Amino acid sequence: MKSVLAVCLGNICRSPMAEGVLRQVFAERSRLAQLNVDSAGTGSWHVGNPPDGRAQAAAAARGIDISAQRARQVSTADFSRFDIIIAMDVNNLKALKSLAPKGHEKRVVLFLDFAPQLGKRDIPDPWHGDEDGFDHALDLITAAAHGLADHMEAELG
Ligand code: 4NP
């Protein structure tokens, strides 16, 4: 079965929200309901911590509970365990590509490439800003999640 790993810098804001949204979007599509979804950070500062309270609140307002998630750092084993590794911004993409074992770089993709209609590459890091940044990130994540779900359904044939 296919699996998807969402990656940002801290694994306490964007990628936990992406994990929650992807779980919800995949659950709504019968052929994707069994997909394995996880998230991780390129950095290690927040390992073991729950998502930022603002991320939890923004997700909860959309009916998505991410409170049980705990941050972890991406590892080289993830490149063989996950079929698609989605980066929340271009910096994460670069970090992941340089960490990827030879031959596994192609699994790493930019999440917003699945929402080309937005004309954006980065989901801005909301950590230093206010609550609005989290809601904006969720809008971008939701658009890309539907694009990724369409892509996965097409791949299944
Ligand atoms: P995230 O946000 O990458 O969306 O989880 C951040 C959280 C923490 C830090 C940076 C980004 N930090 O520098 O600790």
mmCIF file of C-alpha atoms and ligand atoms in Angstrom:
data_model
loop_
_atom_site.group_PDB
_atom_site.id
_atom_site.type_symbol
_atom_site.label_atom_id
_atom_site.label_comp_id
_atom_site.label_asym_id
_atom_site.label_seq_id
_atom_site.Cartn_x
_atom_site.Cartn_y
_atom_site.Cartn_z
ATOM 1 C CA MET A 1 0.000 0.000 0.000
ATOM 2 C CA LYS A 2 1.187 3.513 -0.832
ATOM 3 C CA SER A 3 2.365 5.890 1.841
ATOM 4 C CA VAL A 4 2.857 9.645 2.127
ATOM 5 C CA LEU A 5 5.166 11.603 4.451
ATOM 6 C CA ALA A 6 4.579 15.353 4.973
ATOM 7 C CA VAL A 7 7.701 17.288 5.972
ATOM 8 C CA CYS A 8 8.325 20.829 7.239
ATOM 9 C CA LEU A 9 11.039 22.357 9.429
ATOM 10 C CA GLY A 10 9.786 21.841 12.991
ATOM 11 C CA ASN A 11 6.995 19.236 12.546
ATOM 12 C CA ILE A 12 4.826 21.270 14.927
ATOM 13 C CA CYS A 13 2.921 23.569 12.520
ATOM 14 C CA ARG A 14 2.618 22.901 8.777
ATOM 15 C CA SER A 15 3.310 19.178 8.397
ATOM 16 C CA PRO A 16 1.095 18.113 11.341
ATOM 17 C CA MET A 17 -1.743 20.138 9.767
ATOM 18 C CA ALA A 18 -0.934 18.521 6.385
ATOM 19 C CA GLU A 19 -1.013 15.057 7.994
ATOM 20 C CA GLY A 20 -4.425 15.806 9.521
ATOM 21 C CA VAL A 21 -5.884 17.231 6.303
ATOM 22 C CA LEU A 22 -4.514 14.358 4.192
ATOM 23 C CA ARG A 23 -6.004 11.786 6.571
ATOM 24 C CA GLN A 24 -9.379 13.507 6.257
ATOM 25 C CA VAL A 25 -9.232 13.902 2.456
ATOM 26 C CA PHE A 26 -8.048 10.312 1.889
ATOM 27 C CA ALA A 27 -10.724 8.960 4.262
ATOM 28 C CA GLU A 28 -13.385 10.587 2.074
ATOM 29 C CA ARG A 29 -12.168 8.661 -1.001
ATOM 30 C CA SER A 30 -12.745 4.935 -0.703
ATOM 31 C CA ARG A 31 -9.756 3.937 -2.842
ATOM 32 C CA LEU A 32 -7.375 6.067 -0.778
ATOM 33 C CA ALA A 33 -8.750 5.224 2.663
ATOM 34 C CA GLN A 34 -5.984 2.695 3.375
ATOM 35 C CA LEU A 35 -3.086 5.033 2.537
ATOM 36 C CA ASN A 36 -0.475 5.417 5.258
ATOM 37 C CA VAL A 37 0.116 9.073 6.235
ATOM 38 C CA ASP A 38 2.763 10.461 8.574
ATOM 39 C CA SER A 39 4.722 13.686 9.113
ATOM 40 C CA ALA A 40 8.213 14.687 10.226
ATOM 41 C CA GLY A 41 10.530 17.698 10.469
ATOM 42 C CA THR A 42 13.938 18.346 8.962
ATOM 43 C CA GLY A 43 14.926 19.903 12.317
ATOM 44 C CA SER A 44 15.094 18.228 15.734
ATOM 45 C CA TRP A 45 14.209 21.092 18.125
ATOM 46 C CA HIS A 46 10.663 19.962 18.815
ATOM 47 C CA VAL A 47 11.031 16.160 18.771
ATOM 48 C CA GLY A 48 8.419 14.559 21.066
ATOM 49 C CA ASN A 49 6.273 17.702 21.263
ATOM 50 C CA PRO A 50 2.607 17.975 20.257
ATOM 51 C CA PRO A 51 1.647 20.364 17.438
ATOM 52 C CA ASP A 52 1.710 24.112 18.236
ATOM 53 C CA GLY A 53 -1.528 25.118 20.031
ATOM 54 C CA ARG A 54 -2.409 27.513 17.204
ATOM 55 C CA ALA A 55 -2.087 24.678 14.650
ATOM 56 C CA GLN A 56 -4.282 22.450 16.827
ATOM 57 C CA ALA A 57 -6.919 25.206 17.137
ATOM 58 C CA ALA A 58 -6.919 26.041 13.399
ATOM 59 C CA ALA A 59 -7.283 22.353 12.492
ATOM 60 C CA ALA A 60 -9.964 21.772 15.153
ATOM 61 C CA ALA A 61 -11.982 24.656 13.686
ATOM 62 C CA ARG A 62 -12.160 22.562 10.507
ATOM 63 C CA GLY A 63 -13.098 19.386 12.345
ATOM 64 C CA ILE A 64 -9.592 17.894 12.304
ATOM 65 C CA ASP A 65 -8.026 16.636 15.545
ATOM 66 C CA ILE A 66 -4.214 16.665 15.386
ATOM 67 C CA SER A 67 -3.666 16.739 19.169
ATOM 68 C CA ALA A 68 -2.305 13.172 19.404
ATOM 69 C CA GLN A 69 0.544 13.802 16.961
ATOM 70 C CA ARG A 70 4.116 14.060 18.267
ATOM 71 C CA ALA A 71 7.005 15.653 16.396
ATOM 72 C CA ARG A 72 9.818 13.540 15.023
ATOM 73 C CA GLN A 73 12.787 14.206 12.795
ATOM 74 C CA VAL A 74 12.956 12.783 9.287
ATOM 75 C CA SER A 75 15.424 9.890 8.938
ATOM 76 C CA THR A 76 17.141 8.214 5.980
ATOM 77 C CA ALA A 77 14.916 5.149 6.566
ATOM 78 C CA ASP A 78 11.901 7.324 5.643
ATOM 79 C CA PHE A 79 13.125 7.450 2.032
ATOM 80 C CA SER A 80 12.509 3.729 1.606
ATOM 81 C CA ARG A 81 9.440 3.555 3.861
ATOM 82 C CA PHE A 82 7.431 6.263 2.068
ATOM 83 C CA ASP A 83 6.499 6.394 -1.623
ATOM 84 C CA ILE A 84 5.926 10.157 -1.686
ATOM 85 C CA ILE A 85 7.640 12.682 0.569
ATOM 86 C CA ILE A 86 5.990 16.090 0.300
ATOM 87 C CA ALA A 87 7.930 19.215 1.258
ATOM 88 C CA MET A 88 6.037 22.224 2.632
ATOM 89 C CA ASP A 89 8.476 24.748 1.141
ATOM 90 C CA VAL A 90 11.499 24.981 -1.131
ATOM 91 C CA ASN A 91 13.960 25.010 1.790
ATOM 92 C CA ASN A 92 12.478 21.746 3.085
ATOM 93 C CA LEU A 93 12.671 20.354 -0.468
ATOM 94 C CA LYS A 94 16.384 21.164 -0.691
ATOM 95 C CA ALA A 95 17.104 19.713 2.761
ATOM 96 C CA LEU A 96 15.239 16.505 1.895
ATOM 97 C CA LYS A 97 16.951 16.113 -1.482
ATOM 98 C CA SER A 98 20.366 16.415 0.123
ATOM 99 C CA LEU A 99 19.409 13.889 2.835
ATOM 100 C CA ALA A 100 17.927 11.366 0.364
ATOM 101 C CA PRO A 101 19.965 8.207 -0.288
ATOM 102 C CA LYS A 102 21.084 7.922 -3.909
ATOM 103 C CA GLY A 103 18.233 6.949 -6.210
ATOM 104 C CA HIS A 104 15.504 8.051 -3.794
ATOM 105 C CA GLU A 105 15.544 11.801 -4.554
ATOM 106 C CA LYS A 106 12.598 11.448 -6.952
ATOM 107 C CA ARG A 107 10.265 10.564 -4.067
ATOM 108 C CA VAL A 108 10.663 14.089 -2.743
ATOM 109 C CA VAL A 109 8.194 16.584 -4.211
ATOM 110 C CA LEU A 110 6.956 20.082 -3.434
ATOM 111 C CA PHE A 111 3.470 19.851 -1.910
ATOM 112 C CA LEU A 112 2.122 22.925 -3.739
ATOM 113 C CA ASP A 113 3.076 21.378 -7.092
ATOM 114 C CA PHE A 114 -0.203 19.486 -6.603
ATOM 115 C CA ALA A 115 -2.094 22.807 -6.582
ATOM 116 C CA PRO A 116 -0.643 24.591 -9.647
ATOM 117 C CA GLN A 117 -3.696 26.893 -9.791
ATOM 118 C CA LEU A 118 -2.359 28.710 -6.702
ATOM 119 C CA GLY A 119 0.822 29.838 -8.486
ATOM 120 C CA LYS A 120 2.836 29.397 -5.252
ATOM 121 C CA ARG A 121 5.728 27.158 -4.244
ATOM 122 C CA ASP A 122 5.962 27.706 -0.466
ATOM 123 C CA ILE A 123 3.486 27.233 2.356
ATOM 124 C CA PRO A 124 4.757 30.141 4.495
ATOM 125 C CA ASP A 125 6.052 29.153 7.928
ATOM 126 C CA PRO A 126 3.319 30.407 10.329
ATOM 127 C CA TRP A 127 5.331 29.846 13.500
ATOM 128 C CA HIS A 128 6.559 33.428 13.987
ATOM 129 C CA GLY A 129 3.262 35.054 12.957
ATOM 130 C CA ASP A 130 -0.305 35.186 14.235
ATOM 131 C CA GLU A 131 -3.292 32.844 13.953
ATOM 132 C CA ASP A 132 -4.096 34.071 10.420
ATOM 133 C CA GLY A 133 -0.960 32.377 9.138
ATOM 134 C CA PHE A 134 -2.236 29.021 10.321
ATOM 135 C CA ASP A 135 -5.580 29.450 8.594
ATOM 136 C CA HIS A 136 -3.830 30.556 5.401
ATOM 137 C CA ALA A 137 -1.504 27.530 5.602
ATOM 138 C CA LEU A 138 -4.566 25.284 6.006
ATOM 139 C CA ASP A 139 -6.146 26.777 2.862
ATOM 140 C CA LEU A 140 -3.007 26.020 0.828
ATOM 141 C CA ILE A 141 -2.652 22.562 2.407
ATOM 142 C CA THR A 142 -6.279 21.692 1.654
ATOM 143 C CA ALA A 143 -5.937 22.658 -2.026
ATOM 144 C CA ALA A 144 -2.736 20.620 -2.383
ATOM 145 C CA ALA A 145 -4.241 17.658 -0.494
ATOM 146 C CA HIS A 146 -7.081 17.412 -3.022
ATOM 147 C CA GLY A 147 -4.560 17.673 -5.876
ATOM 148 C CA LEU A 148 -2.423 14.928 -4.336
ATOM 149 C CA ALA A 149 -5.519 12.757 -3.808
ATOM 150 C CA ASP A 150 -6.434 13.192 -7.504
ATOM 151 C CA HIS A 151 -2.853 12.237 -8.431
ATOM 152 C CA MET A 152 -2.912 9.134 -6.218
ATOM 153 C CA GLU A 153 -6.267 8.020 -7.636
ATOM 154 C CA ALA A 154 -4.924 8.453 -11.179
ATOM 155 C CA GLU A 155 -1.840 6.418 -10.261
ATOM 156 C CA LEU A 156 -4.026 3.567 -8.972
ATOM 157 C CA GLY A 157 -5.625 3.541 -12.431
HETATM 158 P P1 4NP B 1 6.899 24.241 11.047
HETATM 159 O O1 4NP B 1 7.119 25.622 11.823
HETATM 160 O O2 4NP B 1 8.152 23.982 10.245
HETATM 161 O O3 4NP B 1 5.725 24.508 10.172
HETATM 162 O O4 4NP B 1 6.642 23.181 12.094
HETATM 163 C C1 4NP B 1 8.262 25.843 12.613
HETATM 164 C C2 4NP B 1 8.257 25.510 13.946
HETATM 165 C C3 4NP B 1 9.379 25.729 14.719
HETATM 166 C C4 4NP B 1 10.512 26.294 14.154
HETATM 167 C C5 4NP B 1 10.506 26.630 12.817
HETATM 168 C C6 4NP B 1 9.390 26.398 12.050
HETATM 169 N N1 4NP B 1 11.648 26.560 14.943
HETATM 170 O O5 4NP B 1 12.590 27.222 14.457
HETATM 171 O O6 4NP B 1 11.742 26.092 16.092
#
